[in-house]
Coordinates of C-alpha atoms and ligand atoms in Angstrom, one line a residue:
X8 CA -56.2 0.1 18.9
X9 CA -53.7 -0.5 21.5
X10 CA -50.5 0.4 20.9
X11 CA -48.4 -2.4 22.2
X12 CA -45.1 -0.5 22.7
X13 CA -46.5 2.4 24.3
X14 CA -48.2 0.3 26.7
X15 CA -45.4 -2.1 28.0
X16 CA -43.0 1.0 28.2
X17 CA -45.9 3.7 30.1
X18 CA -46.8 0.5 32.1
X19 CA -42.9 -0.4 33.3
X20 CA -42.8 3.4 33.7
X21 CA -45.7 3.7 35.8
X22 CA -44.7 0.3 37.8
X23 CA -41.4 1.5 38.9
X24 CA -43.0 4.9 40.4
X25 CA -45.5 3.3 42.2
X26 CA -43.8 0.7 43.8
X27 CA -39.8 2.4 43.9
X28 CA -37.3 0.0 45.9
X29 CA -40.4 -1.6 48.4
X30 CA -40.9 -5.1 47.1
X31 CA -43.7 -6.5 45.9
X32 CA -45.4 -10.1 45.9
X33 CA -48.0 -12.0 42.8
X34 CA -49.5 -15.2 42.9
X35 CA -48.7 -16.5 39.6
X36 CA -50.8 -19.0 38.1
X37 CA -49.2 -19.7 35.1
X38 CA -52.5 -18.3 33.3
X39 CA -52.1 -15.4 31.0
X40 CA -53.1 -12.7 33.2
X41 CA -50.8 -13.6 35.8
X42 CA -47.9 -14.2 33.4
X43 CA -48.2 -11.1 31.8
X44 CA -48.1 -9.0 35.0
X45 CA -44.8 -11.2 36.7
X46 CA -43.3 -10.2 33.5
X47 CA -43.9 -6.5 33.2
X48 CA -43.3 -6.1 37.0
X49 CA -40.3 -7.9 36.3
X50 CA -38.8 -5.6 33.9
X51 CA -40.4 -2.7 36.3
X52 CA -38.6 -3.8 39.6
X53 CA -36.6 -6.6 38.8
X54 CA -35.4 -9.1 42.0
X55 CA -37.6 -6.9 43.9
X56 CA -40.7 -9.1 42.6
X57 CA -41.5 -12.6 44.1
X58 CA -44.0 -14.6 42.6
X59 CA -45.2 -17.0 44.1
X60 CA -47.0 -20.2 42.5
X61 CA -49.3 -22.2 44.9
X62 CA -50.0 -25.6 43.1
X63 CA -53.0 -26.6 44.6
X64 CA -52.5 -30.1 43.1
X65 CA -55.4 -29.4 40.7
X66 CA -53.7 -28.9 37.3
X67 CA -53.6 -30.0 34.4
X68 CA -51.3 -32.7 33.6
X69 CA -47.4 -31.4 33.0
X70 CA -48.8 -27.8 33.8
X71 CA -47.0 -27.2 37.0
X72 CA -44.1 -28.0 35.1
X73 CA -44.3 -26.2 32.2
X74 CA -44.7 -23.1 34.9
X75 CA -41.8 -23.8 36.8
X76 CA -39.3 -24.7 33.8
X77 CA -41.0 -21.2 32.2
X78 CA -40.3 -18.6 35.4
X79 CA -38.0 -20.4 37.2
X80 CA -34.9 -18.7 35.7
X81 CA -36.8 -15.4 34.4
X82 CA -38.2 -14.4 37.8
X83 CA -37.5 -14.2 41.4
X84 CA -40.1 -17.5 41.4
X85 CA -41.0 -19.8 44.3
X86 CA -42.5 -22.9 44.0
X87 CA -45.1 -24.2 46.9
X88 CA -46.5 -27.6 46.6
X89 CA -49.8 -26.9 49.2
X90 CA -51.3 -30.3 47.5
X91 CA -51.9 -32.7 50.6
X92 CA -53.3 -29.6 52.0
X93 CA -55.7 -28.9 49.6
X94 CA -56.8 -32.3 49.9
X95 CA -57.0 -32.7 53.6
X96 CA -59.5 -29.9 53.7
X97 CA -61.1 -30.6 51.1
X98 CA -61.8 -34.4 52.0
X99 CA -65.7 -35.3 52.3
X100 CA -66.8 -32.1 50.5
X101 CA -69.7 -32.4 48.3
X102 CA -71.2 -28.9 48.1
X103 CA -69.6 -27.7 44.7
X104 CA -69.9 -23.9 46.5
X105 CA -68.4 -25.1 49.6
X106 CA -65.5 -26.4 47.9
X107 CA -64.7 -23.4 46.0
X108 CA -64.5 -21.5 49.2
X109 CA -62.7 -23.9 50.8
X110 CA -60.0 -23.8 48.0
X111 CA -60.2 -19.7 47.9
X112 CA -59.7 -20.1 52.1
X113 CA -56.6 -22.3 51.5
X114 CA -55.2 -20.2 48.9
X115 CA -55.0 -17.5 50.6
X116 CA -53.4 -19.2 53.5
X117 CA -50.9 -20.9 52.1
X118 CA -50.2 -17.7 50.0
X119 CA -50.2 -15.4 53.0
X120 CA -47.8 -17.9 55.0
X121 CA -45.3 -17.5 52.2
X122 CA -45.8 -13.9 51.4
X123 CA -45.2 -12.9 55.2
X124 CA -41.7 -14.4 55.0
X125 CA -40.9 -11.5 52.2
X126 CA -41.9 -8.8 54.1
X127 CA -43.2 -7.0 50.9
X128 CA -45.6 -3.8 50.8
X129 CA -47.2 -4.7 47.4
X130 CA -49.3 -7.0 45.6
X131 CA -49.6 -7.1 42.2
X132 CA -52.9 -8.5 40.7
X133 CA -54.0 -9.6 36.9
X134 CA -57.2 -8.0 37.3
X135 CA -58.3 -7.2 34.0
X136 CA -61.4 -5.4 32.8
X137 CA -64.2 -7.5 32.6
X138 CA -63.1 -8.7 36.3
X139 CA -64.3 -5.3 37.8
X140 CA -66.9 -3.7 35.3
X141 CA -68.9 -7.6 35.9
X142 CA -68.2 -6.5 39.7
X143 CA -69.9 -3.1 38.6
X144 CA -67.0 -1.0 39.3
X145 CA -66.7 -2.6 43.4
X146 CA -63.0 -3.3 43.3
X147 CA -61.3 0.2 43.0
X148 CA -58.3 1.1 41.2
X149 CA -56.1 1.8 44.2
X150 CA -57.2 0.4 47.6
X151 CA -55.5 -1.9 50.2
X152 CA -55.8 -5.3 50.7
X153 CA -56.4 -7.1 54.1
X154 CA -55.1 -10.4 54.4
X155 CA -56.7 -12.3 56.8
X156 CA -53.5 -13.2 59.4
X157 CA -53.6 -9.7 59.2
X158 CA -51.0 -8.8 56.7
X159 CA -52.0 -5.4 54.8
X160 CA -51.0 -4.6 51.3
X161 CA -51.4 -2.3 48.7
X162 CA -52.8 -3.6 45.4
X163 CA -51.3 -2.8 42.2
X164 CA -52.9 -3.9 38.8
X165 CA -51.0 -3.3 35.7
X166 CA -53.6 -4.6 33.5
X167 CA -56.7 -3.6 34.9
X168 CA -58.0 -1.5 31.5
X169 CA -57.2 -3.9 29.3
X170 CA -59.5 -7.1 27.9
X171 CA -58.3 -10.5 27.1
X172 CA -57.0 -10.1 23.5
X173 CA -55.3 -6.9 24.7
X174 CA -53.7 -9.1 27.1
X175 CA -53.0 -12.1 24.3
X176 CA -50.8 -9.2 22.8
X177 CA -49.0 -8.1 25.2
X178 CA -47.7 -11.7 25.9
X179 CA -46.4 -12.0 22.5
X180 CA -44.5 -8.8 22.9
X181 CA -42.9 -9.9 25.7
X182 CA -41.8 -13.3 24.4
X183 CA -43.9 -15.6 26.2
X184 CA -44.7 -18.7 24.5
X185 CA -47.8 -19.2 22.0
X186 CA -49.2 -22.5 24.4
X187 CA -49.4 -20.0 27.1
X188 CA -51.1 -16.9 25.2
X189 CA -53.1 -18.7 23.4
X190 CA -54.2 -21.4 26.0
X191 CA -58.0 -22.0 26.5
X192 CA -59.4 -20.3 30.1
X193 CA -58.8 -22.5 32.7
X194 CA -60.8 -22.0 36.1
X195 CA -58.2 -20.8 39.5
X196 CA -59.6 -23.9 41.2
X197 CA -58.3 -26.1 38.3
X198 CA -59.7 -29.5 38.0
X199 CA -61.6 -29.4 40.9
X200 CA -64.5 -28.3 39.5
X201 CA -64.4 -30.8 37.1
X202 CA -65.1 -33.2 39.7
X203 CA -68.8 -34.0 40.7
X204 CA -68.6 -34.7 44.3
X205 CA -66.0 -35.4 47.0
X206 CA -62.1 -34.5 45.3
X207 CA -60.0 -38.0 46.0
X208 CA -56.6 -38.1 44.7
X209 CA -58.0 -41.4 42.8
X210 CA -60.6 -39.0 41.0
X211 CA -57.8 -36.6 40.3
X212 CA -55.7 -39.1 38.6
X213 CA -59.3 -40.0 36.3
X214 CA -60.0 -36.4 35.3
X215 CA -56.3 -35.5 34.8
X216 CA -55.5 -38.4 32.6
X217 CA -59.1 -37.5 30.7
X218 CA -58.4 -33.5 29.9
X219 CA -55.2 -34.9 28.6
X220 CA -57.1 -37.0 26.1
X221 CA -59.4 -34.1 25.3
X222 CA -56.9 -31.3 24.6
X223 CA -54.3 -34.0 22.9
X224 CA -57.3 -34.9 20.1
X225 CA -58.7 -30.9 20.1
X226 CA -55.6 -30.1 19.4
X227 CA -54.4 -32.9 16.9
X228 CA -57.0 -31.2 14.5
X229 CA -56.5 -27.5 15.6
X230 CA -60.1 -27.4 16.6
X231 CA -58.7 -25.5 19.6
X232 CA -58.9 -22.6 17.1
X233 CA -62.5 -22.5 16.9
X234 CA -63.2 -23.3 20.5
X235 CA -63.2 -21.1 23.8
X236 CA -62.9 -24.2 26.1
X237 CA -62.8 -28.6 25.6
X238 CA -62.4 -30.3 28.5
X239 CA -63.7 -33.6 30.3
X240 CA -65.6 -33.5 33.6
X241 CA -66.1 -36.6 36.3
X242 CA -69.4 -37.2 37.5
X243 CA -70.4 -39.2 40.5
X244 CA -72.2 -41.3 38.4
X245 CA -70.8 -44.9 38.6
X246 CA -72.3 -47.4 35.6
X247 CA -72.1 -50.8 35.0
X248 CA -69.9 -51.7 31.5
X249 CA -68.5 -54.8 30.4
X250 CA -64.7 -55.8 29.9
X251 CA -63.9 -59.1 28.1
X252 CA -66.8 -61.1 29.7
X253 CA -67.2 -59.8 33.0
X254 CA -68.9 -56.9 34.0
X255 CA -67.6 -54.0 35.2
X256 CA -69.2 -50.9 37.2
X257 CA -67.1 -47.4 36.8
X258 CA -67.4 -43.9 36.4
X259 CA -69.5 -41.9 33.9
X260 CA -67.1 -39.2 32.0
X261 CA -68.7 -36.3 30.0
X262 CA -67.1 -34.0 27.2
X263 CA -67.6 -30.7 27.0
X264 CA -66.8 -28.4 23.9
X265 CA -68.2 -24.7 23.5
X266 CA -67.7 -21.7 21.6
X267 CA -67.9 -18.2 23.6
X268 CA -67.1 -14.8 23.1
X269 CA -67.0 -13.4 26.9
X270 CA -68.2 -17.1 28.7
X271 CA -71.2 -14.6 29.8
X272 CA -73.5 -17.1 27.3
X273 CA -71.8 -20.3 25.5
X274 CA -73.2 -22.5 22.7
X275 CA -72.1 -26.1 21.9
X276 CA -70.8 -26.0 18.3
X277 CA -71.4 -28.6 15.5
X278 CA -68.9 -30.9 16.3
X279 CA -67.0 -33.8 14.2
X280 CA -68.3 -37.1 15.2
X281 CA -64.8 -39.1 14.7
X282 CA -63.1 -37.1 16.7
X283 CA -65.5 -37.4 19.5
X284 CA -65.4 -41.4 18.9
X285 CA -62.0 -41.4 18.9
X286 CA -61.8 -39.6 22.4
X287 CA -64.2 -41.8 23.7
X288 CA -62.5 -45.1 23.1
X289 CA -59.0 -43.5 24.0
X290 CA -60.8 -43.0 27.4
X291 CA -62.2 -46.1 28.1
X292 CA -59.5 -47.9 26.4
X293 CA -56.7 -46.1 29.0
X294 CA -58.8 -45.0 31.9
X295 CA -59.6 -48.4 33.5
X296 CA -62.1 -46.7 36.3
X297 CA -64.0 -45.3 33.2
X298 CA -67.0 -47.2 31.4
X299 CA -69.0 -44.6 29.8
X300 CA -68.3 -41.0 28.2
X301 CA -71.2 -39.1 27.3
X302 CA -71.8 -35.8 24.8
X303 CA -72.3 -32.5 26.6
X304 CA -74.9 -30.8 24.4
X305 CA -76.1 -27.9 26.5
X306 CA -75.9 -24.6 26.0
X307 CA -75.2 -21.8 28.6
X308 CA -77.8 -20.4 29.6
X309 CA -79.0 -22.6 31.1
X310 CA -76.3 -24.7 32.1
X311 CA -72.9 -23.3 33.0
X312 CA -69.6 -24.1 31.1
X313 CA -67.6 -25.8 34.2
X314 CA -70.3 -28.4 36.0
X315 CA -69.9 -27.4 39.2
Ligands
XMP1 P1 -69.3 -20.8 34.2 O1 -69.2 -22.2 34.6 O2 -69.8 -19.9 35.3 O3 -67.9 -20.3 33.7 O4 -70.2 -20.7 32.9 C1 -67.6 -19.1 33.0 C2 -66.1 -19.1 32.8 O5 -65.4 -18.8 34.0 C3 -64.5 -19.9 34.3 N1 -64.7 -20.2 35.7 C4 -63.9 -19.8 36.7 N2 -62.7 -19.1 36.6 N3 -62.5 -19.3 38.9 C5 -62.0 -18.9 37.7 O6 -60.9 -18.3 37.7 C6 -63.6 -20.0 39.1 O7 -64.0 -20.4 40.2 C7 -64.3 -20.3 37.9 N4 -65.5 -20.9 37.6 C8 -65.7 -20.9 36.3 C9 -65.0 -21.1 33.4 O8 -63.9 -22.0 33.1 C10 -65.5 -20.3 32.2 O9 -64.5 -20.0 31.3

């Protein structure tokens, strides 16, 4: 078993030879991976690390937040709000694969604009095992990185042997709070692939306001113990429901709850009725676009966890 100590303090060790006085750069997402790395790099280099946190405007809602009130005075932490951007280029996308390399594109720019105002020679990454054995070994442990407006860094990964849990416990040791360590696997491109068809800021408001529901009635119950990921996704799917005595035609919402060990395979659990009752009226009852939530019951394979 890992020894936790050991690790943070041959990891800090390891960190500070690597990278010396040079700075070095991280996109921090506020996930677990990232987090964990800002931090040991942190107590590696200290002021020398920047992290960076690109809010792509498709979080969770209070997430961006909760990142910036977390790092804001632990780290040398800079906030970029690229959310109009992220929309302008994302506006009349339908093609679920075009839009996730649309947002990757983005990313990177806006990321590479801000790094090349630091002038660093390092950048640290929260690659963690399964990211490269799944990539059958591709990405090797020490290799450059080409950004490309050209900038050229060298890539260091202070988690790269270990596996989720690993990293779980490392987070604890270093104090960061249990909603972020324990928090369920959220996708980089957020809420936008929770969103069947083109990404409006109107849809955006719908799917934020629905996860909220989800995760607040998961976790009212702790069922969050028992699941790998709950969420709600937005279909494209408009229907015709009735409020008071006229009717009304909105959008179709589905829940989605699964168990997983890896996410390689998934299986929809047995699942309390009330509780998904109660999430459905708390969505149609304060989500006014909404007028029908349906069940996900699918298993992965064949379906996928995230819709699109
Ligand atoms: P799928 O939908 O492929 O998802 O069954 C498997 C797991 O990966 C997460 N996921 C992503 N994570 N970028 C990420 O960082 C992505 O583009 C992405 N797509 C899916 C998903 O939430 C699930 O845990």
């Amino acid at each position: 078993m890992l020894n936790l100590n050991d690790f943070i303090e041959n990891s800090i060790k390891n960190i500070k030879n690597e990278i010396g006085n040079d700075k070095a750069i991280i996109a921090l997402s506020g996930g677990i991976d990232s987090s964990v790395c800002s931090v040991l790099v942190k107590n590696a280099i200290g002021e020398n690390l920047t992290a960076i946190f690109v809010d792509h405007g498709f979080l969770r809602e209070g997430e961006a937040d909760e990142v910036i009130n977390l790092f804001k005075n632990r780290l040398n932490f800079k906030y970029i709000d690229a959310s109009e951007e992220f929309l302008k280029g994302l506006k009349g996308v339908i093609d679920p694969e075009k839009k996730r390399k649309i947002i990757g594109k983005i990313f990177i720019d806006v990321f590479e604009r801000e790094a090349e105002k630091i002038h660093s020679k390092f950048l640290v990454q929260g690659t963690i095992a399964p990211d490269w054995i799944e990539s059958e070994g591709k990405i090797k442990s020490h290799h450059n990185l080409s950004l490309p407006g050209g900038m050229v860094l060298k890539v260091v990964e202070p988690i790269r042997e270990l596996y989720k849990d690993e990293v779980r416990n490392i987070g604890r040791e270093l104090s960061l709070p249990d909603n972020l360590v324990n928090r369920q696997p959220f996708p980089g491109p957020g809420l936008a692939v929770r969103i069947i068809g083109e990404i409006t800021k109107e849809k955006l408001d719908i799917i934020s306001k629905a996860d909220y529901i989800v995760s607040e009635e998961v976790e009212k119950i702790g069922l969050n113990e028992d699941l790998w990921q709950y969420f709600a996704v937005l279909t494209d799917s408009k229907v015709t429901g009735v409020k008071g005595d006229q009717r009304d035609f909105g959008y179709l919402v589905v829940i989605r709850m699964v168990t997983s060990l890896d996410a390689m395979t998934a299986e929809v659990p047995d699942l309390p009725w009330n509780l998904i009752k109660a999430i459905s009226k708390k969505i149609t009852s304060e989500i006014s676009e909404v007028t029908h939530v349906s069940l996900s019951i699918s298993d992965k394979p064949p379906s996928t966890i995230e819709f699109a």
